[in-house]
Coordinates of N, CA, C and O in Angstrom, one line a residue:
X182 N 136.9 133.0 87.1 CA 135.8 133.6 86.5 C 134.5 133.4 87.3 O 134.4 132.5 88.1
X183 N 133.7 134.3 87.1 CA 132.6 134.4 88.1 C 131.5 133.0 87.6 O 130.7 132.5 88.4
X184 N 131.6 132.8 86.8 CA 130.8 131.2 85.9 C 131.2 130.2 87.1 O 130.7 129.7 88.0
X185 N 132.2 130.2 86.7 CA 133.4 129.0 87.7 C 133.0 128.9 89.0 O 132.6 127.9 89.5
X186 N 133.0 130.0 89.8 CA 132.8 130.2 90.9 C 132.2 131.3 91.4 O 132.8 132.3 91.9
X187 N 130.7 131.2 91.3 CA 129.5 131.9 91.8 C 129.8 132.3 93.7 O 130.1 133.4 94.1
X188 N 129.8 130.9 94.6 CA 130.0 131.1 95.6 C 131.2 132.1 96.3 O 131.1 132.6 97.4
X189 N 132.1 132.2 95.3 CA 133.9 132.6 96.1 C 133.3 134.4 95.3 O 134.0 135.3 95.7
X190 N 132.6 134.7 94.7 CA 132.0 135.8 94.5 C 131.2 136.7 94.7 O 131.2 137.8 94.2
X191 N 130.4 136.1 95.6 CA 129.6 135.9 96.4 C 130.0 136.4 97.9 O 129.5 137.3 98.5
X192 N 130.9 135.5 98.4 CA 131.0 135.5 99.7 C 132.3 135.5 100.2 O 132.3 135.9 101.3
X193 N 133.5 135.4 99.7 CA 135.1 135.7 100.0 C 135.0 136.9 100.1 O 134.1 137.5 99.4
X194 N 135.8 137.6 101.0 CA 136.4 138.8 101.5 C 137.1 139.3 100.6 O 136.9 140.5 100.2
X195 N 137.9 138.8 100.2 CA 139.3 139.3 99.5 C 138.5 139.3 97.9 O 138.9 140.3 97.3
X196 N 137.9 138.7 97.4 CA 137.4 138.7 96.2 C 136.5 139.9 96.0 O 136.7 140.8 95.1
X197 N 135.5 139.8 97.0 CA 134.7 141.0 97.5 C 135.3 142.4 97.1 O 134.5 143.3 96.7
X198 N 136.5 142.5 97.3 CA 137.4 144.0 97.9 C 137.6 144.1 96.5 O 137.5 145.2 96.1
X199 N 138.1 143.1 95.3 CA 139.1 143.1 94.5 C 137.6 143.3 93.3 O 137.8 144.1 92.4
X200 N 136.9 143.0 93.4 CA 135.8 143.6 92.9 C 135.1 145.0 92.7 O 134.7 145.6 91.7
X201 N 135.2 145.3 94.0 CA 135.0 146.7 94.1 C 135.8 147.7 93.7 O 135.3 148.8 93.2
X202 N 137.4 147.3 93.8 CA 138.5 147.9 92.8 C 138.0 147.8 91.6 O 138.3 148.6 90.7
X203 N 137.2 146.7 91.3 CA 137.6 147.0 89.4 C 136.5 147.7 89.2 O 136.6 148.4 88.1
X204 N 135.3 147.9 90.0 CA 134.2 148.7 89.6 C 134.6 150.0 90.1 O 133.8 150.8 89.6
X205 N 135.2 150.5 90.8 CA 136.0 151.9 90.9 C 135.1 152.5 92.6 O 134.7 153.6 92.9
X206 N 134.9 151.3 93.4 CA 134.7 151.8 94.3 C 135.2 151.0 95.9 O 134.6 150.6 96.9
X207 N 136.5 151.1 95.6 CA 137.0 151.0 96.4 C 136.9 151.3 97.9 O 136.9 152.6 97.9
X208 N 136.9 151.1 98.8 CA 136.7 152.1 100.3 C 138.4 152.3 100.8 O 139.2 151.5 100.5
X209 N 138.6 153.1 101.4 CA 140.0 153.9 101.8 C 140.5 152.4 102.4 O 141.3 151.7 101.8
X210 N 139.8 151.9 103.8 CA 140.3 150.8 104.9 C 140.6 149.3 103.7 O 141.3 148.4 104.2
X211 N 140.3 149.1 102.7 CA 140.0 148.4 101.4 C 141.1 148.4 101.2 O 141.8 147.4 101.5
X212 N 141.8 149.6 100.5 CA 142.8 150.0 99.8 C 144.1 149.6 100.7 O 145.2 149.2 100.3
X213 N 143.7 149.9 102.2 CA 145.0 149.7 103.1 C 145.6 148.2 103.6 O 146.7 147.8 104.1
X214 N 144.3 147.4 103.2 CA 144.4 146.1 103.2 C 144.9 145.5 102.1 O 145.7 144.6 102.1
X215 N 144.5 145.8 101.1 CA 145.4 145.2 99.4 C 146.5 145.6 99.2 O 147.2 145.0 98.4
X216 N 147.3 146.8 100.0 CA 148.3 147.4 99.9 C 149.5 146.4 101.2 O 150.7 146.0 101.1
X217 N 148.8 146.3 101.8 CA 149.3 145.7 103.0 C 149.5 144.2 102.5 O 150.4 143.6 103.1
X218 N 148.8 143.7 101.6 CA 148.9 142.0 100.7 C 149.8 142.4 100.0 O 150.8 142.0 100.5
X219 N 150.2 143.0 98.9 CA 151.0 143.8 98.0 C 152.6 143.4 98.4 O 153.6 142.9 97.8
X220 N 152.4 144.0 100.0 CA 153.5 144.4 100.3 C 154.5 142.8 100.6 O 155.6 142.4 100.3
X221 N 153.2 142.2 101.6 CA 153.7 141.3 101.9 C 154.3 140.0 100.8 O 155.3 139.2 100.7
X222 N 153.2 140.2 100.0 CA 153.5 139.4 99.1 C 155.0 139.5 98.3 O 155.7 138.5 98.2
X223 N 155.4 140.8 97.7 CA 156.4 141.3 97.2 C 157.6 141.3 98.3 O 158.8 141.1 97.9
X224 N 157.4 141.5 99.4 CA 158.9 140.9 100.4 C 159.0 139.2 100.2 O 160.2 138.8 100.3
X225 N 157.7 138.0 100.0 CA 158.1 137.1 100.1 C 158.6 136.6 98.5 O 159.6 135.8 98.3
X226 N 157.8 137.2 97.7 CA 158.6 136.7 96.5 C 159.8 137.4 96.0 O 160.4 136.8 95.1
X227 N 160.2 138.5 96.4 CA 162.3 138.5 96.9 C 162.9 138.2 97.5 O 164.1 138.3 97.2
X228 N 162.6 137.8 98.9 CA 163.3 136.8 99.8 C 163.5 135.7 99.3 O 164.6 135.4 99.1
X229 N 162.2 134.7 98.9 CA 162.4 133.3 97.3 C 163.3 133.6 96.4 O 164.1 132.7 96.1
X230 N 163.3 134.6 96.1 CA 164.2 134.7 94.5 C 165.7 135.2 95.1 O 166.6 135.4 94.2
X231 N 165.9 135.5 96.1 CA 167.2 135.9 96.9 C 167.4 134.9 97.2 O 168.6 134.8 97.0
X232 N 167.1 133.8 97.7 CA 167.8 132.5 98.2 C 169.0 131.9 96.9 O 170.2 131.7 97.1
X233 N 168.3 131.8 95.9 CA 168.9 131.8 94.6 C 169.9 132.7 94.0 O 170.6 132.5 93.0
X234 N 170.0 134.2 95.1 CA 171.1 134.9 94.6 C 170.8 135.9 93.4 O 171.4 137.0 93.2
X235 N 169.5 135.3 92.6 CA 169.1 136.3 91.6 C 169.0 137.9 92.2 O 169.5 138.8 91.5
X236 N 168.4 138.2 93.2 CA 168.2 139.5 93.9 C 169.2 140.0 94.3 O 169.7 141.1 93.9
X237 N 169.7 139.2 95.3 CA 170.6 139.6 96.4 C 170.2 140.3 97.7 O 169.0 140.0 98.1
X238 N 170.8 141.1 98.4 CA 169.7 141.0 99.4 C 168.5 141.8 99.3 O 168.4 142.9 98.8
X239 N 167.7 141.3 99.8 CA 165.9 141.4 99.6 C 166.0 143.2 100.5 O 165.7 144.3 99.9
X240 N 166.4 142.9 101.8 CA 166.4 144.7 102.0 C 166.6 146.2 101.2 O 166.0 147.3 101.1
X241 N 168.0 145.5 100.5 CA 168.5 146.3 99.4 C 167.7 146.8 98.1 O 167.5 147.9 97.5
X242 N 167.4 145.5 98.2 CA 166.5 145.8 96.7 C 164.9 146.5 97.2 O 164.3 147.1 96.3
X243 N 164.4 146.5 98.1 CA 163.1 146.7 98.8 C 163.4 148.6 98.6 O 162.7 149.5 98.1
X244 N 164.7 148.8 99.4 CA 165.6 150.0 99.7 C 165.3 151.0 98.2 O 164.9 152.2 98.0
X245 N 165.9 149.7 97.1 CA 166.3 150.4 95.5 C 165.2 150.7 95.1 O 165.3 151.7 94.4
X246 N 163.6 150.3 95.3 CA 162.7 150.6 94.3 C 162.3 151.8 94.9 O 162.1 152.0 96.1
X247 N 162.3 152.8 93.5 CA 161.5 154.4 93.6 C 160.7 155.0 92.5 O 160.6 156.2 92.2
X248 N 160.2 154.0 91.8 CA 159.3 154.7 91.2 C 158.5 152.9 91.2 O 159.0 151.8 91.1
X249 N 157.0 153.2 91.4 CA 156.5 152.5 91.3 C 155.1 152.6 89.6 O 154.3 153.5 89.3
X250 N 155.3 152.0 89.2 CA 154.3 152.0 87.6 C 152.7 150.9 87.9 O 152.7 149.8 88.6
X251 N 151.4 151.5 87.1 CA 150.7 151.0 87.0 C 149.9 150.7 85.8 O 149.6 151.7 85.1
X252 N 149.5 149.4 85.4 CA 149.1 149.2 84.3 C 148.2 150.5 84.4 O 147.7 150.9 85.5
X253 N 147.9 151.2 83.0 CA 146.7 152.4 82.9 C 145.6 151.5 82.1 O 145.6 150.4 81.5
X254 N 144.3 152.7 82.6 CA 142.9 152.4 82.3 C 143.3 153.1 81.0 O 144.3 153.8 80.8
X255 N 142.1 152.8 79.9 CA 141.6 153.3 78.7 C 141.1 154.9 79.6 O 140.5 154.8 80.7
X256 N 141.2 155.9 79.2 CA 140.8 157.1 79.6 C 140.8 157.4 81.2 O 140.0 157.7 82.1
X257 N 142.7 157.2 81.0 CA 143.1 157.1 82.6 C 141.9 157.4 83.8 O 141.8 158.4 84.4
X258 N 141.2 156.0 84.0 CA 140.1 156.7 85.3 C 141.1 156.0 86.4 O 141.1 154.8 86.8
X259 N 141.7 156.9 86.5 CA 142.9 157.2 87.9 C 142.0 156.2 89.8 O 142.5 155.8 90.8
X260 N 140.6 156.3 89.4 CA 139.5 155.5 90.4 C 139.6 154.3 90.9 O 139.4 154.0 92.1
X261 N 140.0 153.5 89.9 CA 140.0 152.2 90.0 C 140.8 151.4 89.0 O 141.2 151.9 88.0
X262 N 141.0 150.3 89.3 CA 141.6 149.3 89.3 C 143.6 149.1 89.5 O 143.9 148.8 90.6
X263 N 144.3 149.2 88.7 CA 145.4 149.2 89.2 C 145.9 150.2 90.2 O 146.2 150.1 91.4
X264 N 145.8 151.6 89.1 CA 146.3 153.4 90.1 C 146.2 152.9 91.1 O 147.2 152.2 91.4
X265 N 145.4 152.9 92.0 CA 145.1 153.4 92.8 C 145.6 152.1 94.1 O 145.3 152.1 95.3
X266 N 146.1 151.2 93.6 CA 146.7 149.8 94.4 C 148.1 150.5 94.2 O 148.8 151.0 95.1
X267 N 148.5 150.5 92.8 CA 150.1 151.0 93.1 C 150.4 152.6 93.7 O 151.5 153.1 93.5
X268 N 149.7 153.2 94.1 CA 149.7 154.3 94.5 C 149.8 154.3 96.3 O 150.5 155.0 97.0
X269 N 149.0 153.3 96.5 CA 149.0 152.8 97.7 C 149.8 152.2 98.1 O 150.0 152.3 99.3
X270 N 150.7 151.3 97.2 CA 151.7 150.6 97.9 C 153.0 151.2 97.6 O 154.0 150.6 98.0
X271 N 153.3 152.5 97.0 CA 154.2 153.2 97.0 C 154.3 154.1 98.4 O 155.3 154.6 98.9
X272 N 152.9 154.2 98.7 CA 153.1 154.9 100.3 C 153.3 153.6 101.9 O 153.6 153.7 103.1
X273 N 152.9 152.3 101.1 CA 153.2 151.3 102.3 C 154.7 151.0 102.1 O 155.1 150.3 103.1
X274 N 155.7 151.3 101.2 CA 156.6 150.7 100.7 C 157.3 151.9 101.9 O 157.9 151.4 102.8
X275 N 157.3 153.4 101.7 CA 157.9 154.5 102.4 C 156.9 154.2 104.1 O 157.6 154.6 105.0
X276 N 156.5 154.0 104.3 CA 156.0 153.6 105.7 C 156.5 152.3 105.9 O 157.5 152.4 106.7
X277 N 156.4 151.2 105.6 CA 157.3 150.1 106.2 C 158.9 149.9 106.2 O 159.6 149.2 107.0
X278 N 159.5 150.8 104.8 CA 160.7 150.5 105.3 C 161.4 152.3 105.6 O 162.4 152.8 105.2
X279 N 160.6 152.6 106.4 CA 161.3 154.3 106.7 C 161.7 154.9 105.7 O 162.8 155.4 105.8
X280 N 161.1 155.2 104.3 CA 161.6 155.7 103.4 C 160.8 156.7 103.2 O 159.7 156.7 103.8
X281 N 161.4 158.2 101.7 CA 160.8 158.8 101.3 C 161.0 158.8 99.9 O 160.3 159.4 99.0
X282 N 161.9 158.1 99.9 CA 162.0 158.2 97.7 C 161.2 156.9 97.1 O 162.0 156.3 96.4
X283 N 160.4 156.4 97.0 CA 159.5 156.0 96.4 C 158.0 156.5 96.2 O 157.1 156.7 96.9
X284 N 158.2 156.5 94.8 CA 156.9 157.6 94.4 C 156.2 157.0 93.1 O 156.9 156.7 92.2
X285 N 154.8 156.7 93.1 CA 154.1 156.4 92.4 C 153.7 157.3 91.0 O 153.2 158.5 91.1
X286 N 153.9 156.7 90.2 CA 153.4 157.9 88.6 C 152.9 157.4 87.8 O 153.5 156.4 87.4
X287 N 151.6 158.0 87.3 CA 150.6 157.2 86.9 C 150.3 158.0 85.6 O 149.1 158.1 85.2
X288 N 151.6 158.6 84.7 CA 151.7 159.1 83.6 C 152.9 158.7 82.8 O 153.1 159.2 81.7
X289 N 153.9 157.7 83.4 CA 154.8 157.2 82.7 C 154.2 156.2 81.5 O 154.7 156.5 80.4
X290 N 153.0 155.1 81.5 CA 152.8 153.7 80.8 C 151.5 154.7 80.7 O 151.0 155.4 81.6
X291 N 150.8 154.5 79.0 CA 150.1 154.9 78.4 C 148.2 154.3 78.0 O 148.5 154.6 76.8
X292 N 147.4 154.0 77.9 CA 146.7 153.0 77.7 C 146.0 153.8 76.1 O 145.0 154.5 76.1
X293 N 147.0 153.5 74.7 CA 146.2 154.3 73.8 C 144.7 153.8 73.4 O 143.7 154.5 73.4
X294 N 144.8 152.4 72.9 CA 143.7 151.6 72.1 C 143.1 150.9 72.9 O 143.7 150.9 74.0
X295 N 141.9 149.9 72.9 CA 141.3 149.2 73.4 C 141.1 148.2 72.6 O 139.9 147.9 72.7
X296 N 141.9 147.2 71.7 CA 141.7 145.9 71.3 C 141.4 144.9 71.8 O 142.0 144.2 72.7
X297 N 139.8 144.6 71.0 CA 139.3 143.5 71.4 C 140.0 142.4 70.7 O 140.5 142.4 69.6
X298 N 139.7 140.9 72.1 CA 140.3 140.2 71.3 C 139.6 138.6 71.2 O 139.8 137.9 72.3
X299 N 139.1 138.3 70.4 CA 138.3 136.2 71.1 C 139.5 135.2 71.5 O 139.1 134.4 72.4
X300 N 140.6 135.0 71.2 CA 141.9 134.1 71.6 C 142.3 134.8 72.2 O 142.2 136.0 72.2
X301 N 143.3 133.8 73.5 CA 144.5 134.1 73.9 C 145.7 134.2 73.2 O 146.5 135.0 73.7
X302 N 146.0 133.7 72.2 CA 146.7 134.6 71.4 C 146.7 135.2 70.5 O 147.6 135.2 69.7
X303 N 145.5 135.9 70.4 CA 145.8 137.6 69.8 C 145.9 138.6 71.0 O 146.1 139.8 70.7
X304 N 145.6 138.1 72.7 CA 146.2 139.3 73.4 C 147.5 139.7 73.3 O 147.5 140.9 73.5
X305 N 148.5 139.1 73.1 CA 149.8 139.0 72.9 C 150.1 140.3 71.7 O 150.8 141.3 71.8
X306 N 149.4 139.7 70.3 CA 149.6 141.0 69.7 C 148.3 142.3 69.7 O 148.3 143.1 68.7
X307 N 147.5 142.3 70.5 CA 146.8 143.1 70.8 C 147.5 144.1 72.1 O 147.1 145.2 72.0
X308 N 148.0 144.0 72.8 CA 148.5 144.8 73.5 C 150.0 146.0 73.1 O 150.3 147.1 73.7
X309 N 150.5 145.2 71.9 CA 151.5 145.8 70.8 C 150.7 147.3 70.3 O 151.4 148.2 70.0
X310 N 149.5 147.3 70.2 CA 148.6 148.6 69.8 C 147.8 149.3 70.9 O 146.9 150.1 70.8
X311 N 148.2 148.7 71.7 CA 146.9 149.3 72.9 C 148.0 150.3 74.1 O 147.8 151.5 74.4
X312 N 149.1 149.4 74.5 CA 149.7 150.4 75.3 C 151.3 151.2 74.7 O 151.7 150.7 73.7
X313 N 152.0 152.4 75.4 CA 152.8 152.5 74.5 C 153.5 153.5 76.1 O 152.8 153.7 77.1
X314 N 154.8 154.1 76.0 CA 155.0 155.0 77.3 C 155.0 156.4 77.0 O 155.1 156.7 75.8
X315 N 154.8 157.3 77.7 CA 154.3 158.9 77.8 C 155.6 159.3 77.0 O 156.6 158.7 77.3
X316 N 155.7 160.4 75.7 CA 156.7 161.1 75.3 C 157.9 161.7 76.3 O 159.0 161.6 75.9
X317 N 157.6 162.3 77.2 CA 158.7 162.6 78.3 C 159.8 161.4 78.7 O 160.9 161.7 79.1
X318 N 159.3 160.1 78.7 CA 160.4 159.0 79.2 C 161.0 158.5 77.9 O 162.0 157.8 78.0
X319 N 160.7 158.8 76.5 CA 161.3 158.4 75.8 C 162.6 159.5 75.6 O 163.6 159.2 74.9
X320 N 162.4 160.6 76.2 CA 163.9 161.3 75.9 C 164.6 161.2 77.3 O 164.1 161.4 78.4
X321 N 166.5 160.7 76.9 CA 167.1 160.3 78.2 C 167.3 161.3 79.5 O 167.8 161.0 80.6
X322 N 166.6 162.7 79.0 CA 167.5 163.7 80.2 C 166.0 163.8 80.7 O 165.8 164.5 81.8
X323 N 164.8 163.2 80.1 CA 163.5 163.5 81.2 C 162.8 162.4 81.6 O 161.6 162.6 82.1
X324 N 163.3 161.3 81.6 CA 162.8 160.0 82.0 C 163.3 159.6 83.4 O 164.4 159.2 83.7
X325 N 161.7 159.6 84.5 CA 162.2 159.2 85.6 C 162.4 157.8 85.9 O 162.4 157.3 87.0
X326 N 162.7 157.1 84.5 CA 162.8 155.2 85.0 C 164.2 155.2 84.2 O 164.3 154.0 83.9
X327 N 165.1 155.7 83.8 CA 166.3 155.4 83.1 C 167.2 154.8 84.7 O 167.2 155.3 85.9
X328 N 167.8 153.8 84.3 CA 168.4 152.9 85.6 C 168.1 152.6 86.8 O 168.9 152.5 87.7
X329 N 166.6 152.4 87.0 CA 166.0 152.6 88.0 C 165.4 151.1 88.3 O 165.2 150.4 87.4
X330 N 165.1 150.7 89.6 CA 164.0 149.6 90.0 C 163.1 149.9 89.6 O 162.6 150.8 90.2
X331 N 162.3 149.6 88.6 CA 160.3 149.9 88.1 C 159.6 148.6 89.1 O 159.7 147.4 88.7
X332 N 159.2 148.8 90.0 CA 158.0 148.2 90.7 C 156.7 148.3 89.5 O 156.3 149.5 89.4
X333 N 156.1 147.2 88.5 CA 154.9 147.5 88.3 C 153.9 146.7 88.5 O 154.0 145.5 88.7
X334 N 152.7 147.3 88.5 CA 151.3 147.1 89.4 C 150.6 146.9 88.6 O 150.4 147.6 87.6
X335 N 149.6 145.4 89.1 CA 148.6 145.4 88.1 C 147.6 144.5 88.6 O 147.9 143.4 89.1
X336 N 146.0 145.2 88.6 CA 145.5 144.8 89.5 C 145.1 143.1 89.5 O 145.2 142.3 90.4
X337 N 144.4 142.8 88.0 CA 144.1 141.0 87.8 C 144.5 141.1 86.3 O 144.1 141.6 85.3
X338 N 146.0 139.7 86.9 CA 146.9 139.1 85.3 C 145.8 137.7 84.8 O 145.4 136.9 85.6
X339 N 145.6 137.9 83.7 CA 144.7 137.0 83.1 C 146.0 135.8 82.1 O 146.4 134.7 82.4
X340 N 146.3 136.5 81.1 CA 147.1 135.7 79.8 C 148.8 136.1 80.3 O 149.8 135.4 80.0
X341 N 148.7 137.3 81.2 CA 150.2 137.8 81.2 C 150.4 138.8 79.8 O 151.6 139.2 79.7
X342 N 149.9 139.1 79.3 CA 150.2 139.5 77.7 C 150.3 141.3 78.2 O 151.2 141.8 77.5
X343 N 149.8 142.0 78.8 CA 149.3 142.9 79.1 C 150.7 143.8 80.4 O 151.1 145.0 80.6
X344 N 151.0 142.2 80.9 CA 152.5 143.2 82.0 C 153.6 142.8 81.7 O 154.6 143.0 82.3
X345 N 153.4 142.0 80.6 CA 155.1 141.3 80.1 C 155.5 142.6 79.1 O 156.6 143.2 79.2
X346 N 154.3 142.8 78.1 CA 154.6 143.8 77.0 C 154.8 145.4 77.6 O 155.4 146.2 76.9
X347 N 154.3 145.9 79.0 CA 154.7 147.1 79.4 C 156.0 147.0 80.3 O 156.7 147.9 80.7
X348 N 156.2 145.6 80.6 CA 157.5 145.6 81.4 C 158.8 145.8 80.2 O 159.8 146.4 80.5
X349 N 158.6 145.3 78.9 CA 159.4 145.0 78.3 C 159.7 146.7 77.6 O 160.8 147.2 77.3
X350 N 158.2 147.4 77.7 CA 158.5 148.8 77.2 C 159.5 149.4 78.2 O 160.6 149.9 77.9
X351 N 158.9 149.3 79.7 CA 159.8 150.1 80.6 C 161.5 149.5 80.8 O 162.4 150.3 81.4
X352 N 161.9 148.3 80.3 CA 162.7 147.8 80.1 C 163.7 148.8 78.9 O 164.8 149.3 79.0
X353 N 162.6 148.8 77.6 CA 163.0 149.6 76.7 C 163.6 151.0 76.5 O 164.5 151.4 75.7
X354 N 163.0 151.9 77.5 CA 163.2 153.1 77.7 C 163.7 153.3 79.5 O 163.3 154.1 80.3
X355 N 164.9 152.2 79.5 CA 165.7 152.8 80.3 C 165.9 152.2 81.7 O 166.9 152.4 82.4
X356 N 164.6 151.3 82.0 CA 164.3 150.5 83.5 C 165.7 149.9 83.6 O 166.2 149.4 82.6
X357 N 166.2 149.8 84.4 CA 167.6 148.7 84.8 C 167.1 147.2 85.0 O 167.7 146.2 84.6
X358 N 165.9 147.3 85.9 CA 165.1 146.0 86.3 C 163.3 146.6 86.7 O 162.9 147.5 87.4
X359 N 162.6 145.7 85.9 CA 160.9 145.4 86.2 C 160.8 144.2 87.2 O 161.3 143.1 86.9
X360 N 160.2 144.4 88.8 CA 159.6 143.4 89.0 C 157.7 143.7 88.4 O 156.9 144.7 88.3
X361 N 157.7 143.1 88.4 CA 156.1 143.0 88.3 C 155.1 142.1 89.1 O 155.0 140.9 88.9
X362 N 154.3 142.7 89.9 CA 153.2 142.3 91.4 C 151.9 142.6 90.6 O 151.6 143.6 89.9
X363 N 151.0 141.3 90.8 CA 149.5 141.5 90.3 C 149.0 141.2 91.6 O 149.7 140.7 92.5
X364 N 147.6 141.5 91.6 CA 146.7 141.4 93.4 C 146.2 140.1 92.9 O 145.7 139.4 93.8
X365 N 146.2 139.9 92.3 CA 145.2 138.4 91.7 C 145.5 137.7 90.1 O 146.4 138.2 89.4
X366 N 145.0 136.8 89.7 CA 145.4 136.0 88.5 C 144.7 135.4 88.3 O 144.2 134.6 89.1
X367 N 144.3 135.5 87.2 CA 142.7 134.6 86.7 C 143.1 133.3 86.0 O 144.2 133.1 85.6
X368 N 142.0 132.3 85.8 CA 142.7 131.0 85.1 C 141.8 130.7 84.4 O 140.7 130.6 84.9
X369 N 142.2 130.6 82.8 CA 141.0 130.4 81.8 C 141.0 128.9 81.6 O 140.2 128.4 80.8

């Protein structure tokens, strides 16, 4: 939180950038560096979780993901904050590993309501009314995530409440597997 740490707000690079995403002004060279963290970050935490066997091999699965999902804005402003990170790393994902079937869509996960909330646990059941997925993925013959890798994207996880409950939707309507990559994590 910016209370917390005035200075790291101030003057960090990477905070700097991650700021400008949320205020919707991003710069292109900006975007190619968060995407480029994204990436890196998401090869090391499946290589970790592949030591363990849960993945299996990390190329494979890097290979499997083609649709990439982003948390949505309240009146999709497609500008800023997640879109436009997972849209980016859907094009670093086909540039670093020679691919062309991974594709970013930013009409599957819905943002209907805006529930405010004073606790951390009422975000939990505040996000039960806020997001929900697009009518096309709820039927099985037009849904581009039925058995599929869902990569989803989100720009800063606060409570968690917000990408556990759209993982669990895209889980619902058909995902085979959600990993889920945030650029940042806040600590209350």
């Amino acid at each position: 939180p910016k209370w917390n740490y005035p200075n790291k707000w101030e003057n960090d690079p990477l905070t700097r950038i991650i700021i400008l995403n949320k205020n919707g002004n991003l710069y292109e060279n900006s975007l190619e560096i968060l995407s480029d963290l994204l990436y890196e970050t998401l090869e090391q935490k499946i290589a970790a979780s592949s030591a363990s066997s849960f993945y299996g091999d990390v190329s494979k699965l890097l290979d499997n993901i083609e649709v990439v999902v982003s948390i949505p804005n309240l009146n999709r402003e497609l500008h800023k904050c997640a879109p436009p990170l997972a849209k980016a790393l859907a094009v670093m994902i086909c540039k670093k590993r020679n691919r062309k079937n991974c594709h970013f869509h930013d009409d599957v996960l819905l943002r209907v309501a805006k529930t405010t909330t004073r606790w951390k646990t009422d975000q939990h059941e505040a996000v039960k009314n806020d997001y929900d997925v697009a009518e096309y993925i709820k039927t099985d013959e037009n849904s581009i995530i039925k058995d599929q890798i869902v990569l989803l994207i989100d720009d800063i996880r606060t409570s968690g409440a917000t990408t556990e409950f759209c993982a669990d939707l895209l889980r619902k309507y058909g995902a085979k597997q959600v990993i889920i990559l945030c650029l940042t994590q806040t600590h209350q």
